[in-house]
XYZ file of C-alpha atoms in Angstrom:
345
model
C -32.666 49.157 -0.451
C -32.066 49.380 -4.175
C -28.370 48.806 -3.619
C -29.130 45.706 -1.571
C -31.429 44.273 -4.277
C -28.858 44.998 -6.946
C -26.193 43.330 -4.845
C -28.350 40.252 -4.367
C -29.115 40.079 -8.087
C -25.444 40.467 -8.890
C -24.536 37.675 -6.503
C -27.267 35.492 -8.011
C -25.973 36.160 -11.493
C -22.414 35.396 -10.429
C -23.565 32.191 -8.753
C -25.596 31.191 -11.790
C -22.679 31.971 -14.024
C -20.396 29.969 -11.815
C -22.799 27.045 -11.790
C -23.144 27.245 -15.553
C -19.364 27.292 -15.899
C -19.004 24.264 -13.644
C -21.737 22.440 -15.561
C -20.080 23.328 -18.878
C -16.694 22.244 -17.540
C -18.150 18.923 -16.349
C -19.776 18.266 -19.715
C -16.569 19.220 -21.545
C -14.597 16.863 -19.334
C -17.187 14.118 -19.847
C -17.009 14.611 -23.595
C -13.233 14.385 -23.798
C -12.635 11.590 -21.295
C -12.535 8.028 -22.698
C -14.215 5.446 -20.533
C -14.338 1.663 -20.353
C -11.950 -1.257 -20.220
C -10.676 -3.158 -23.294
C -12.991 -6.124 -22.682
C -15.901 -6.261 -25.119
C -19.263 -5.270 -23.669
C -22.472 -6.151 -25.519
C -25.465 -3.853 -25.066
C -28.910 -4.453 -26.539
C -30.964 -1.379 -27.445
C -34.594 -2.522 -27.591
C -36.929 -1.375 -30.387
C -38.898 1.744 -29.537
C -36.718 2.659 -26.546
C -36.738 6.328 -25.539
C -33.508 8.314 -25.574
C -33.464 8.257 -21.759
C -33.766 4.463 -21.731
C -30.976 4.159 -24.317
C -28.652 6.348 -22.235
C -29.505 4.331 -19.122
C -28.881 1.057 -20.966
C -25.484 2.231 -22.205
C -24.471 3.476 -18.754
C -25.577 0.315 -16.982
C -23.811 -1.713 -19.621
C -20.523 -0.101 -18.610
C -20.130 1.924 -21.800
C -20.864 5.433 -20.466
C -19.308 6.513 -17.164
C -22.304 8.258 -15.590
C -25.968 8.098 -16.579
C -26.941 11.543 -15.242
C -24.039 13.360 -16.873
C -24.552 11.382 -20.078
C -28.188 12.419 -20.214
C -27.300 16.092 -19.662
C -24.646 15.805 -22.364
C -27.108 14.207 -24.785
C -29.520 17.099 -24.235
C -26.641 19.575 -24.574
C -25.629 18.308 -27.996
C -29.316 18.504 -29.031
C -29.477 15.235 -30.941
C -32.814 13.998 -32.203
C -34.048 11.570 -29.506
C -35.562 9.437 -32.289
C -32.155 8.975 -33.934
C -31.127 5.985 -31.822
C -31.400 2.646 -33.629
C -32.269 -0.584 -31.926
C -30.019 -3.619 -32.091
C -27.146 -5.421 -30.449
C -23.997 -3.315 -30.061
C -20.479 -4.269 -29.029
C -18.123 -1.815 -27.331
C -14.518 -2.250 -26.277
C -13.081 0.747 -24.422
C -11.829 3.127 -23.614
C -14.226 5.169 -25.770
C -15.353 8.798 -25.704
C -19.096 9.391 -25.317
C -19.405 10.676 -28.889
C -17.890 7.433 -30.201
C -20.476 5.448 -28.252
C -23.457 7.587 -29.199
C -22.526 7.899 -32.867
C -22.334 4.123 -33.152
C -25.923 3.807 -31.947
C -27.042 6.744 -34.121
C -25.555 5.041 -37.207
C -26.861 1.594 -36.287
C -23.399 -0.005 -36.348
C -24.627 -3.187 -34.712
C -22.478 -6.138 -33.715
C -21.896 -8.482 -36.652
C -21.393 -12.227 -36.527
C -19.064 -13.643 -39.160
C -18.552 -17.072 -40.638
C -16.477 -18.386 -43.516
C -17.567 -21.146 -45.875
C -14.686 -22.838 -47.765
C -15.143 -24.186 -51.282
C -16.488 -27.672 -51.838
C -18.836 -28.107 -48.878
C -22.291 -29.700 -48.847
C -25.400 -28.091 -47.337
C -25.024 -30.090 -44.127
C -21.454 -28.909 -43.639
C -22.411 -25.296 -44.343
C -25.315 -25.483 -41.880
C -22.889 -26.568 -39.151
C -20.634 -23.560 -39.860
C -23.582 -21.151 -39.722
C -24.694 -22.712 -36.431
C -21.229 -22.262 -34.891
C -21.456 -18.532 -35.613
C -24.496 -18.340 -33.341
C -26.720 -16.855 -36.022
C -29.052 -19.735 -36.856
C -29.530 -23.258 -35.598
C -28.198 -26.007 -37.835
C -31.631 -27.618 -38.185
C -33.262 -24.281 -39.043
C -30.714 -23.534 -41.766
C -31.012 -27.030 -43.218
C -34.783 -26.749 -43.265
C -34.472 -23.615 -45.380
C -31.784 -25.120 -47.631
C -33.923 -28.189 -48.335
C -37.206 -26.331 -48.863
C -38.363 -26.473 -52.527
C -40.452 -23.326 -51.987
C -37.353 -21.397 -50.857
C -35.368 -22.652 -53.848
C -38.186 -21.683 -56.176
C -38.522 -18.264 -54.546
C -34.807 -17.631 -55.063
C -35.066 -18.539 -58.744
C -33.088 -21.784 -58.557
C -33.572 -24.605 -61.066
C -33.573 -27.384 -58.436
C -35.613 -28.264 -55.357
C -32.948 -27.294 -52.811
C -29.997 -24.941 -52.390
C -27.215 -27.512 -52.798
C -24.453 -25.966 -54.883
C -25.839 -22.416 -54.688
C -24.677 -21.441 -51.176
C -21.604 -19.633 -52.407
C -18.373 -20.101 -50.420
C -17.266 -16.791 -48.902
C -17.019 -14.852 -45.641
C -20.341 -13.411 -44.472
C -21.365 -10.950 -41.758
C -24.847 -10.646 -40.267
C -26.360 -8.947 -37.223
C -28.045 -10.903 -34.465
C -31.574 -11.783 -35.488
C -30.847 -12.455 -39.153
C -33.110 -15.324 -40.196
C -31.847 -18.565 -41.699
C -33.683 -17.664 -44.904
C -32.031 -14.225 -45.072
C -28.610 -15.811 -44.621
C -29.274 -18.413 -47.308
C -30.655 -15.765 -49.667
C -27.489 -13.681 -49.268
C -25.349 -16.716 -50.103
C -27.421 -17.471 -53.197
C -27.110 -13.813 -54.230
C -23.315 -14.158 -54.019
C -23.552 -17.216 -56.255
C -25.549 -15.198 -58.793
C -22.905 -12.466 -58.760
C -20.034 -14.892 -59.340
C -22.006 -16.845 -61.915
C -22.561 -13.642 -63.905
C -18.800 -13.031 -63.895
C -18.139 -16.585 -65.076
C -20.855 -16.267 -67.719
C -18.943 -13.336 -69.206
C -16.088 -15.713 -70.172
C -18.274 -18.608 -71.397
C -16.507 -20.509 -74.206
C -18.369 -20.593 -77.543
C -18.921 -24.352 -77.502
C -20.324 -24.568 -73.954
C -24.118 -24.845 -73.979
C -24.791 -25.906 -70.388
C -27.492 -23.955 -68.562
C -27.073 -22.379 -65.120
C -28.074 -25.462 -63.155
C -25.853 -27.824 -65.114
C -22.940 -25.390 -64.871
C -23.342 -25.358 -61.076
C -23.437 -29.169 -61.155
C -20.308 -29.567 -63.269
C -18.495 -26.871 -61.267
C -19.255 -28.750 -58.046
C -17.664 -31.905 -59.466
C -14.604 -29.979 -60.647
C -14.335 -28.402 -57.195
C -14.388 -31.793 -55.487
C -11.874 -33.350 -57.892
C -9.046 -30.885 -57.318
C -7.949 -28.174 -54.930
C -5.556 -26.749 -57.513
C -6.899 -23.707 -59.319
C -4.532 -24.199 -62.240
C -5.887 -27.715 -62.888
C -9.590 -26.910 -62.803
C -9.946 -25.794 -66.453
C -8.249 -28.989 -67.654
C -10.333 -31.254 -65.416
C -13.419 -29.425 -66.685
C -12.164 -30.108 -70.211
C -12.007 -33.854 -69.475
C -15.635 -33.855 -68.336
C -16.785 -31.748 -71.282
C -15.051 -34.181 -73.635
C -16.720 -37.159 -71.950
C -20.129 -35.506 -72.097
C -19.687 -34.768 -75.783
C -18.730 -38.385 -76.539
C -21.478 -39.863 -74.348
C -18.956 -41.451 -71.975
C -19.898 -41.810 -68.297
C -18.147 -39.222 -66.157
C -17.023 -41.868 -63.629
C -16.122 -39.366 -60.940
C -15.731 -40.652 -57.379
C -17.181 -37.592 -55.551
C -20.568 -38.274 -57.151
C -20.442 -41.868 -55.897
C -19.857 -40.641 -52.341
C -22.757 -38.223 -52.695
C -25.008 -40.949 -54.101
C -24.073 -43.259 -51.235
C -24.949 -40.551 -48.727
C -28.374 -40.054 -50.312
C -28.917 -43.815 -50.542
C -27.758 -44.808 -47.057
C -27.951 -41.608 -45.009
C -24.255 -41.799 -44.126
C -21.266 -39.883 -45.459
C -18.027 -41.734 -46.113
C -14.928 -41.076 -48.170
C -14.315 -44.821 -48.488
C -15.902 -46.073 -51.704
C -16.772 -49.763 -51.819
C -17.406 -51.938 -54.847
C -21.075 -51.980 -53.870
C -21.114 -48.175 -53.888
C -19.649 -48.124 -57.399
C -22.066 -50.702 -58.792
C -25.309 -49.595 -57.114
C -27.399 -47.592 -59.607
C -28.338 -44.097 -58.471
C -29.023 -40.843 -60.365
C -25.947 -39.269 -58.712
C -23.667 -42.256 -59.381
C -21.838 -41.291 -62.564
C -20.405 -44.806 -62.897
C -23.889 -46.278 -63.420
C -25.706 -43.242 -64.854
C -24.608 -41.374 -67.971
C -24.311 -37.607 -68.137
C -24.286 -35.099 -65.332
C -26.034 -35.937 -62.063
C -29.411 -34.240 -61.436
C -27.887 -31.449 -59.360
C -24.740 -30.131 -57.681
C -22.942 -32.197 -55.050
C -21.328 -29.243 -53.238
C -20.819 -25.493 -53.434
C -18.165 -24.568 -55.965
C -16.018 -21.463 -55.816
C -15.449 -18.847 -58.490
C -12.522 -20.665 -60.145
C -14.518 -23.871 -60.602
C -17.488 -21.934 -62.041
C -15.183 -20.266 -64.559
C -13.613 -23.610 -65.431
C -17.011 -25.199 -66.071
C -17.935 -22.393 -68.476
C -14.481 -21.881 -69.992
C -12.639 -25.221 -69.915
C -9.142 -25.672 -71.251
C -8.698 -26.739 -74.872
C -7.609 -30.362 -74.585
C -8.173 -33.886 -75.937
C -7.910 -35.566 -72.541
C -10.456 -38.144 -71.411
C -8.779 -39.334 -68.207
C -6.840 -38.058 -65.229
C -5.075 -39.889 -62.411
C -3.955 -38.504 -59.075
C -0.236 -38.250 -58.354
C -1.156 -38.390 -54.657
C 0.227 -34.912 -54.055
C -2.799 -32.879 -55.137
C -1.854 -32.857 -58.807
C -2.950 -35.134 -61.665
C -1.661 -36.857 -64.783
C -3.909 -36.234 -67.809
C -4.348 -38.706 -70.650
C -6.098 -38.633 -74.049
C -6.527 -42.414 -74.366
C -6.937 -45.597 -72.347
C -3.376 -46.859 -72.896
C -1.922 -43.694 -71.379
C -4.458 -43.865 -68.554
C -3.656 -47.496 -67.703
C 0.054 -46.695 -67.596
C -0.608 -43.743 -65.291
C -2.752 -45.915 -63.003
C 0.002 -48.524 -62.862
C 2.640 -45.941 -61.949
C 0.735 -43.564 -59.685
C -1.686 -45.942 -58.022
C -0.508 -49.560 -58.107
C 3.253 -49.030 -57.858
C 3.004 -45.915 -55.701
C 1.000 -47.645 -52.974
C 3.060 -50.811 -53.290
C 6.187 -48.761 -52.518
C 4.400 -46.930 -49.724
C 3.466 -50.207 -48.066
C 7.069 -51.400 -47.816
């Protein structure tokens, strides 16, 4: 009888050992076998979800090959079930289970990116943010135009115009319009601090007026090498009390006055008084007209050393600079009147 019992126990142990080996082999195979096709799959892990729900969500989302095996594997590796982080995750296979699980443990959520070029207005930036899918255009504009938001972010004006720094940004799904705007203003502050470090001794403009002048410089030229000299022209005009007479401010004034944006400046636009029209109003306008980049900020604070008071476009992106009206008139005759006369033939 004892021999029979011992034999049964031995068989049970062998069977258990065999089952354990098979289970271990299955888990080892599961661990080492990548799964999933190259197409991106987006899985949302809800807040407060249990580890079992997270595993089920990943399996049903096509990221893990088998829910039951995945759950056994999760328990085998003895991870803290509270370690999973909620959020929206993107997976493109084939991926091993550890690659999937570690991503959710770390909270490497899917990010949405957008790029803001230099020289754009709030309305144009809002449209770019909206295309990324992060925030509706109207919601972003509401934040950008809110005096309370501007005040809370430490800005000197009643809106965020000129302080939404041009750059590439990445945010997870659910980022609020205010959080996005605040990050852009923070980037402005970082770049402004760098520009402040090279401020020329004779430049006394405060932060708001620097942002304003930089926005005009940004709109006047796309050439980085010309920005310090164009800034010099405007500094010279400000010092002498001359009107800046810069066309981008006229377009901005017309937009504020009429509600429409146009690059075509009419005689009425030039002659209609407005705080942003630098043909009719002396000094800098009451705020920025666009978001300037780092080079324009540096130029506004560290302009070139020049005696120029005028510049005229060569119609190729570059400009002719002049210290007096005679030189300016000659440049206008050559690069505007004669140039377009030849072009019309």
